[in-house]
Amino acid sequence: MTTPLVKDRVYRSPMAVVGGVLLLAIICWLGVDALIRGHGRTPWLALAAMILVVPLVVAFTLRPAVFAGEDRLRVRNPFRVVTLPWGEVAALRSGYSNEVIAKSGTKYQLWSIPVSLRGRKKAARRTAKAEADAQRGRQGAAGRMPGGFGGGFRALRDTDGAAGPTRAENDRVMDDLRELLESRQAAESAQGEVTVRWAYEVAAPAVAGAVLLAILLAVG
């Protein structure tokens, strides 16, 4: 009997995807317009610019993703793909950026899980407000009941159960990854070596476009 495969959890930045699609639409609109209506060297310059810019936009917006499986973490960044078995992951760190640190000490940034300082501040404000509301609820319930017991205790319990720390979205994602790391790091199937593959399919067109654009500008 075969064991069913467990799909990887995929983490992307929705805002980056939306921004990338909009940028590509604008680039294609302007580029195609220049190709059709341009004169002289304009169509060639537009073509070279599109060959340069389109891969870069795709690399930094649509391409980044983190795939978390039972045995390994696969990080797809703009110009490379890093595969780390959970047994080789030392830590997942959050600061001004989110990073995975291998046991060798090498750090890899998680491009698709950006840190939102605004989101953290908003979550902190929600947490503070929830704690203040809970405190007022406890004081009010204790004051309404004789001796501060009975119903007041029930209100305290219910309020505490409902209240809790609010986390920003990117911090919740990192918490999920840390839980997966703790549960799978010692698994036999989660051992191996860290591998890094460079994304030549992204870099090559961008380099070709840059060379073509430089030649056209030099001979112009």
PDB file of C-alpha atoms in Angstrom:
ATOM      1  CA  MET A   1       0.000   0.000   0.000  1.00  0.00           C
ATOM      2  CA  THR A   2       1.517   3.311  -1.094  1.00  0.00           C
ATOM      3  CA  THR A   3       1.614   6.286   1.256  1.00  0.00           C
ATOM      4  CA  PRO A   4      -0.238   9.317  -0.152  1.00  0.00           C
ATOM      5  CA  LEU A   5       2.011  12.242  -0.986  1.00  0.00           C
ATOM      6  CA  VAL A   6       1.656  15.320   1.163  1.00  0.00           C
ATOM      7  CA  LYS A   7       1.633  18.532  -0.831  1.00  0.00           C
ATOM      8  CA  ASP A   8       4.109  21.225   0.100  1.00  0.00           C
ATOM      9  CA  ARG A   9       2.844  24.376   1.748  1.00  0.00           C
ATOM     10  CA  VAL A  10       3.468  27.269  -0.623  1.00  0.00           C
ATOM     11  CA  TYR A  11       4.082  30.797   0.654  1.00  0.00           C
ATOM     12  CA  ARG A  12       4.050  33.794  -1.693  1.00  0.00           C
ATOM     13  CA  SER A  13       3.636  37.544  -1.320  1.00  0.00           C
ATOM     14  CA  PRO A  14       0.209  38.453  -2.774  1.00  0.00           C
ATOM     15  CA  MET A  15       1.157  42.118  -3.084  1.00  0.00           C
ATOM     16  CA  ALA A  16       4.317  41.231  -5.009  1.00  0.00           C
ATOM     17  CA  VAL A  17       2.327  39.056  -7.422  1.00  0.00           C
ATOM     18  CA  VAL A  18      -0.258  41.795  -8.014  1.00  0.00           C
ATOM     19  CA  GLY A  19       2.454  44.404  -8.476  1.00  0.00           C
ATOM     20  CA  GLY A  20       4.352  42.151 -10.877  1.00  0.00           C
ATOM     21  CA  VAL A  21       1.295  41.523 -13.039  1.00  0.00           C
ATOM     22  CA  LEU A  22       0.558  45.254 -13.234  1.00  0.00           C
ATOM     23  CA  LEU A  23       4.176  46.082 -14.114  1.00  0.00           C
ATOM     24  CA  LEU A  24       4.260  43.426 -16.830  1.00  0.00           C
ATOM     25  CA  ALA A  25       1.005  44.748 -18.285  1.00  0.00           C
ATOM     26  CA  ILE A  26       2.423  48.295 -18.430  1.00  0.00           C
ATOM     27  CA  ILE A  27       5.742  47.133 -19.918  1.00  0.00           C
ATOM     28  CA  CYS A  28       4.025  45.053 -22.581  1.00  0.00           C
ATOM     29  CA  TRP A  29       1.639  47.886 -23.439  1.00  0.00           C
ATOM     30  CA  LEU A  30       4.397  50.465 -23.831  1.00  0.00           C
ATOM     31  CA  GLY A  31       6.811  48.020 -25.482  1.00  0.00           C
ATOM     32  CA  VAL A  32       4.371  46.714 -28.080  1.00  0.00           C
ATOM     33  CA  ASP A  33       3.252  50.254 -28.835  1.00  0.00           C
ATOM     34  CA  ALA A  34       6.888  51.274 -29.445  1.00  0.00           C
ATOM     35  CA  LEU A  35       7.479  48.202 -31.630  1.00  0.00           C
ATOM     36  CA  ILE A  36       4.457  48.948 -33.818  1.00  0.00           C
ATOM     37  CA  ARG A  37       4.536  52.733 -33.993  1.00  0.00           C
ATOM     38  CA  GLY A  38       8.197  53.479 -33.402  1.00  0.00           C
ATOM     39  CA  HIS A  39      10.592  54.711 -36.077  1.00  0.00           C
ATOM     40  CA  GLY A  40      14.296  54.262 -36.660  1.00  0.00           C
ATOM     41  CA  ARG A  41      16.023  52.587 -33.736  1.00  0.00           C
ATOM     42  CA  THR A  42      13.048  52.950 -31.397  1.00  0.00           C
ATOM     43  CA  PRO A  43      11.588  49.460 -32.036  1.00  0.00           C
ATOM     44  CA  TRP A  44      15.009  47.853 -31.455  1.00  0.00           C
ATOM     45  CA  LEU A  45      15.567  49.831 -28.269  1.00  0.00           C
ATOM     46  CA  ALA A  46      12.102  48.876 -27.048  1.00  0.00           C
ATOM     47  CA  LEU A  47      12.759  45.203 -27.824  1.00  0.00           C
ATOM     48  CA  ALA A  48      16.101  45.243 -26.002  1.00  0.00           C
ATOM     49  CA  ALA A  49      14.578  47.005 -23.004  1.00  0.00           C
ATOM     50  CA  MET A  50      11.751  44.466 -22.815  1.00  0.00           C
ATOM     51  CA  ILE A  51      14.204  41.550 -22.994  1.00  0.00           C
ATOM     52  CA  LEU A  52      16.105  43.122 -20.094  1.00  0.00           C
ATOM     53  CA  VAL A  53      13.256  44.308 -17.891  1.00  0.00           C
ATOM     54  CA  VAL A  54      10.658  41.534 -18.208  1.00  0.00           C
ATOM     55  CA  PRO A  55      12.858  38.755 -16.715  1.00  0.00           C
ATOM     56  CA  LEU A  56      13.867  41.071 -13.861  1.00  0.00           C
ATOM     57  CA  VAL A  57      10.250  41.932 -13.042  1.00  0.00           C
ATOM     58  CA  VAL A  58       9.318  38.245 -13.112  1.00  0.00           C
ATOM     59  CA  ALA A  59      12.342  37.364 -10.957  1.00  0.00           C
ATOM     60  CA  PHE A  60      11.569  39.851  -8.203  1.00  0.00           C
ATOM     61  CA  THR A  61       7.754  39.646  -8.139  1.00  0.00           C
ATOM     62  CA  LEU A  62       6.246  36.453  -9.572  1.00  0.00           C
ATOM     63  CA  ARG A  63       9.090  33.991  -9.075  1.00  0.00           C
ATOM     64  CA  PRO A  64       9.855  34.136  -5.307  1.00  0.00           C
ATOM     65  CA  ALA A  65       8.151  31.414  -3.276  1.00  0.00           C
ATOM     66  CA  VAL A  66       8.826  29.189  -0.293  1.00  0.00           C
ATOM     67  CA  PHE A  67       7.820  25.522  -0.454  1.00  0.00           C
ATOM     68  CA  ALA A  68       7.671  23.797   2.928  1.00  0.00           C
ATOM     69  CA  GLY A  69       7.410  20.028   2.747  1.00  0.00           C
ATOM     70  CA  GLU A  70       7.638  17.213   5.255  1.00  0.00           C
ATOM     71  CA  ASP A  71      11.325  16.622   4.548  1.00  0.00           C
ATOM     72  CA  ARG A  72      12.758  19.865   3.226  1.00  0.00           C
ATOM     73  CA  LEU A  73      12.382  23.586   2.750  1.00  0.00           C
ATOM     74  CA  ARG A  74      12.747  24.861  -0.805  1.00  0.00           C
ATOM     75  CA  VAL A  75      13.397  28.582  -1.174  1.00  0.00           C
ATOM     76  CA  ARG A  76      12.916  30.026  -4.646  1.00  0.00           C
ATOM     77  CA  ASN A  77      14.508  33.464  -4.716  1.00  0.00           C
ATOM     78  CA  PRO A  78      14.949  35.778  -7.733  1.00  0.00           C
ATOM     79  CA  PHE A  79      18.130  34.192  -9.087  1.00  0.00           C
ATOM     80  CA  ARG A  80      18.527  30.860  -7.305  1.00  0.00           C
ATOM     81  CA  VAL A  81      16.693  27.948  -5.724  1.00  0.00           C
ATOM     82  CA  VAL A  82      17.956  26.714  -2.353  1.00  0.00           C
ATOM     83  CA  THR A  83      16.861  23.315  -1.040  1.00  0.00           C
ATOM     84  CA  LEU A  84      17.465  22.695   2.654  1.00  0.00           C
ATOM     85  CA  PRO A  85      16.559  19.407   4.327  1.00  0.00           C
ATOM     86  CA  TRP A  86      15.037  20.155   7.716  1.00  0.00           C
ATOM     87  CA  GLY A  87      17.951  18.362   9.350  1.00  0.00           C
ATOM     88  CA  GLU A  88      20.319  21.001   7.947  1.00  0.00           C
ATOM     89  CA  VAL A  89      18.279  24.007   9.120  1.00  0.00           C
ATOM     90  CA  ALA A  90      19.692  25.643  12.246  1.00  0.00           C
ATOM     91  CA  ALA A  91      17.100  28.379  12.698  1.00  0.00           C
ATOM     92  CA  LEU A  92      14.462  30.559  11.091  1.00  0.00           C
ATOM     93  CA  ARG A  93      15.083  34.184  12.019  1.00  0.00           C
ATOM     94  CA  SER A  94      12.866  37.243  11.731  1.00  0.00           C
ATOM     95  CA  GLY A  95      14.174  40.793  11.944  1.00  0.00           C
ATOM     96  CA  TYR A  96      14.034  43.404   9.240  1.00  0.00           C
ATOM     97  CA  SER A  97      13.926  40.432   6.856  1.00  0.00           C
ATOM     98  CA  ASN A  98      13.023  36.762   7.217  1.00  0.00           C
ATOM     99  CA  GLU A  99      15.915  34.332   6.860  1.00  0.00           C
ATOM    100  CA  VAL A 100      16.664  30.646   7.100  1.00  0.00           C
ATOM    101  CA  ILE A 101      20.051  29.781   8.573  1.00  0.00           C
ATOM    102  CA  ALA A 102      21.757  26.517   7.661  1.00  0.00           C
ATOM    103  CA  LYS A 103      23.888  24.624  10.161  1.00  0.00           C
ATOM    104  CA  SER A 104      26.934  25.700   8.158  1.00  0.00           C
ATOM    105  CA  GLY A 105      26.102  29.290   9.135  1.00  0.00           C
ATOM    106  CA  THR A 106      25.002  30.362   5.649  1.00  0.00           C
ATOM    107  CA  LYS A 107      21.958  32.645   5.595  1.00  0.00           C
ATOM    108  CA  TYR A 108      19.331  32.619   2.877  1.00  0.00           C
ATOM    109  CA  GLN A 109      16.724  35.358   2.673  1.00  0.00           C
ATOM    110  CA  LEU A 110      13.076  34.390   2.223  1.00  0.00           C
ATOM    111  CA  TRP A 111      12.064  36.834  -0.504  1.00  0.00           C
ATOM    112  CA  SER A 112       8.457  35.668  -0.701  1.00  0.00           C
ATOM    113  CA  ILE A 113       7.852  36.282   3.034  1.00  0.00           C
ATOM    114  CA  PRO A 114       8.628  39.985   3.396  1.00  0.00           C
ATOM    115  CA  VAL A 115       8.616  41.676   6.769  1.00  0.00           C
ATOM    116  CA  SER A 116       5.922  44.298   7.247  1.00  0.00           C
ATOM    117  CA  LEU A 117       6.829  46.686  10.059  1.00  0.00           C
ATOM    118  CA  ARG A 118       3.459  48.360   9.582  1.00  0.00           C
ATOM    119  CA  GLY A 119       1.743  44.999   9.994  1.00  0.00           C
ATOM    120  CA  ARG A 120       3.672  44.342  13.200  1.00  0.00           C
ATOM    121  CA  LYS A 121       2.701  47.726  14.628  1.00  0.00           C
ATOM    122  CA  LYS A 122      -0.932  47.133  13.690  1.00  0.00           C
ATOM    123  CA  ALA A 123      -0.870  43.698  15.333  1.00  0.00           C
ATOM    124  CA  ALA A 124       0.731  45.177  18.462  1.00  0.00           C
ATOM    125  CA  ARG A 125      -2.027  47.809  18.662  1.00  0.00           C
ATOM    126  CA  ARG A 126      -4.715  45.129  18.335  1.00  0.00           C
ATOM    127  CA  THR A 127      -3.051  43.069  21.069  1.00  0.00           C
ATOM    128  CA  ALA A 128      -2.833  46.067  23.397  1.00  0.00           C
ATOM    129  CA  LYS A 129      -6.480  46.930  22.759  1.00  0.00           C
ATOM    130  CA  ALA A 130      -7.582  43.332  23.388  1.00  0.00           C
ATOM    131  CA  GLU A 131      -5.633  43.226  26.648  1.00  0.00           C
ATOM    132  CA  ALA A 132      -7.137  46.547  27.764  1.00  0.00           C
ATOM    133  CA  ASP A 133     -10.659  45.322  26.922  1.00  0.00           C
ATOM    134  CA  ALA A 134     -10.015  42.094  28.820  1.00  0.00           C
ATOM    135  CA  GLN A 135      -8.777  44.010  31.861  1.00  0.00           C
ATOM    136  CA  ARG A 136     -11.844  46.253  31.847  1.00  0.00           C
ATOM    137  CA  GLY A 137     -14.060  43.174  31.500  1.00  0.00           C
ATOM    138  CA  ARG A 138     -12.438  41.496  34.485  1.00  0.00           C
ATOM    139  CA  GLN A 139     -12.778  44.611  36.654  1.00  0.00           C
ATOM    140  CA  GLY A 140     -16.390  45.163  35.635  1.00  0.00           C
ATOM    141  CA  ALA A 141     -17.368  41.541  36.234  1.00  0.00           C
ATOM    142  CA  ALA A 142     -15.698  41.489  39.653  1.00  0.00           C
ATOM    143  CA  GLY A 143     -17.470  44.726  40.670  1.00  0.00           C
ATOM    144  CA  ARG A 144     -20.930  43.509  39.670  1.00  0.00           C
ATOM    145  CA  MET A 145     -20.826  40.223  41.641  1.00  0.00           C
ATOM    146  CA  PRO A 146     -20.906  40.022  45.437  1.00  0.00           C
ATOM    147  CA  GLY A 147     -17.431  39.433  46.767  1.00  0.00           C
ATOM    148  CA  GLY A 148     -16.062  39.416  43.234  1.00  0.00           C
ATOM    149  CA  PHE A 149     -16.649  35.652  42.780  1.00  0.00           C
ATOM    150  CA  GLY A 150     -19.104  33.480  40.886  1.00  0.00           C
ATOM    151  CA  GLY A 151     -20.077  35.227  37.662  1.00  0.00           C
ATOM    152  CA  GLY A 152     -17.013  37.429  37.880  1.00  0.00           C
ATOM    153  CA  PHE A 153     -14.767  34.376  37.759  1.00  0.00           C
ATOM    154  CA  ARG A 154     -16.683  33.038  34.771  1.00  0.00           C
ATOM    155  CA  ALA A 155     -16.277  36.348  32.932  1.00  0.00           C
ATOM    156  CA  LEU A 156     -12.571  36.343  33.698  1.00  0.00           C
ATOM    157  CA  ARG A 157     -12.184  32.857  32.291  1.00  0.00           C
ATOM    158  CA  ASP A 158     -14.165  33.615  29.132  1.00  0.00           C
ATOM    159  CA  THR A 159     -12.306  36.861  28.478  1.00  0.00           C
ATOM    160  CA  ASP A 160      -8.920  35.260  28.927  1.00  0.00           C
ATOM    161  CA  GLY A 161      -9.896  32.452  26.594  1.00  0.00           C
ATOM    162  CA  ALA A 162     -10.955  34.889  23.898  1.00  0.00           C
ATOM    163  CA  ALA A 163      -7.988  37.202  24.254  1.00  0.00           C
ATOM    164  CA  GLY A 164      -4.556  36.373  22.931  1.00  0.00           C
ATOM    165  CA  PRO A 165      -1.531  37.881  21.253  1.00  0.00           C
ATOM    166  CA  THR A 166      -2.183  39.080  17.717  1.00  0.00           C
ATOM    167  CA  ARG A 167       0.555  38.328  15.205  1.00  0.00           C
ATOM    168  CA  ALA A 168       1.317  39.926  11.853  1.00  0.00           C
ATOM    169  CA  GLU A 169       0.728  37.691   8.841  1.00  0.00           C
ATOM    170  CA  ASN A 170       4.416  37.206   8.018  1.00  0.00           C
ATOM    171  CA  ASP A 171       5.160  36.363  11.674  1.00  0.00           C
ATOM    172  CA  ARG A 172       2.401  33.732  11.670  1.00  0.00           C
ATOM    173  CA  VAL A 173       3.967  32.180   8.569  1.00  0.00           C
ATOM    174  CA  MET A 174       7.356  32.053  10.282  1.00  0.00           C
ATOM    175  CA  ASP A 175       5.719  30.465  13.336  1.00  0.00           C
ATOM    176  CA  ASP A 176       4.266  27.751  11.084  1.00  0.00           C
ATOM    177  CA  LEU A 177       7.672  27.097   9.559  1.00  0.00           C
ATOM    178  CA  ARG A 178       9.304  26.903  12.995  1.00  0.00           C
ATOM    179  CA  GLU A 179       6.716  24.360  14.136  1.00  0.00           C
ATOM    180  CA  LEU A 180       7.398  22.276  11.040  1.00  0.00           C
ATOM    181  CA  LEU A 181      11.137  22.535  11.687  1.00  0.00           C
ATOM    182  CA  GLU A 182      10.762  21.355  15.295  1.00  0.00           C
ATOM    183  CA  SER A 183       8.571  18.415  14.329  1.00  0.00           C
ATOM    184  CA  ARG A 184      10.598  17.221  11.325  1.00  0.00           C
ATOM    185  CA  GLN A 185      14.237  18.154  12.028  1.00  0.00           C
ATOM    186  CA  ALA A 186      15.147  14.797  13.545  1.00  0.00           C
ATOM    187  CA  ALA A 187      13.265  12.687  10.978  1.00  0.00           C
ATOM    188  CA  GLU A 188      15.444  10.262   9.031  1.00  0.00           C
ATOM    189  CA  SER A 189      13.931  11.310   5.712  1.00  0.00           C
ATOM    190  CA  ALA A 190      14.673  14.983   6.472  1.00  0.00           C
ATOM    191  CA  GLN A 191      18.458  14.585   6.370  1.00  0.00           C
ATOM    192  CA  GLY A 192      20.756  15.422   3.471  1.00  0.00           C
ATOM    193  CA  GLU A 193      22.794  18.216   1.958  1.00  0.00           C
ATOM    194  CA  VAL A 194      21.912  21.781   1.127  1.00  0.00           C
ATOM    195  CA  THR A 195      21.773  22.375  -2.623  1.00  0.00           C
ATOM    196  CA  VAL A 196      21.810  25.669  -4.502  1.00  0.00           C
ATOM    197  CA  ARG A 197      20.787  26.003  -8.163  1.00  0.00           C
ATOM    198  CA  TRP A 198      21.234  29.285  -9.994  1.00  0.00           C
ATOM    199  CA  ALA A 199      18.339  30.412 -12.193  1.00  0.00           C
ATOM    200  CA  TYR A 200      20.113  30.794 -15.524  1.00  0.00           C
ATOM    201  CA  GLU A 201      16.725  30.816 -17.254  1.00  0.00           C
ATOM    202  CA  VAL A 202      16.141  34.203 -15.633  1.00  0.00           C
ATOM    203  CA  ALA A 203      19.652  35.647 -15.712  1.00  0.00           C
ATOM    204  CA  ALA A 204      20.495  34.725 -19.327  1.00  0.00           C
ATOM    205  CA  PRO A 205      17.665  36.703 -21.023  1.00  0.00           C
ATOM    206  CA  ALA A 206      18.321  39.707 -18.766  1.00  0.00           C
ATOM    207  CA  VAL A 207      22.040  39.680 -19.620  1.00  0.00           C
ATOM    208  CA  ALA A 208      21.251  39.298 -23.326  1.00  0.00           C
ATOM    209  CA  GLY A 209      18.869  42.244 -23.175  1.00  0.00           C
ATOM    210  CA  ALA A 210      21.434  44.370 -21.338  1.00  0.00           C
ATOM    211  CA  VAL A 211      24.138  43.562 -23.914  1.00  0.00           C
ATOM    212  CA  LEU A 212      21.810  44.307 -26.829  1.00  0.00           C
ATOM    213  CA  LEU A 213      20.694  47.584 -25.243  1.00  0.00           C
ATOM    214  CA  ALA A 214      24.303  48.618 -24.575  1.00  0.00           C
ATOM    215  CA  ILE A 215      25.275  47.905 -28.196  1.00  0.00           C
ATOM    216  CA  LEU A 216      22.351  49.893 -29.574  1.00  0.00           C
ATOM    217  CA  LEU A 217      23.142  52.841 -27.334  1.00  0.00           C
ATOM    218  CA  ALA A 218      26.855  52.675 -28.177  1.00  0.00           C
ATOM    219  CA  VAL A 219      26.375  52.648 -31.949  1.00  0.00           C
ATOM    220  CA  GLY A 220      23.667  55.302 -31.828  1.00  0.00           C
TER     221      GLY A 220
END
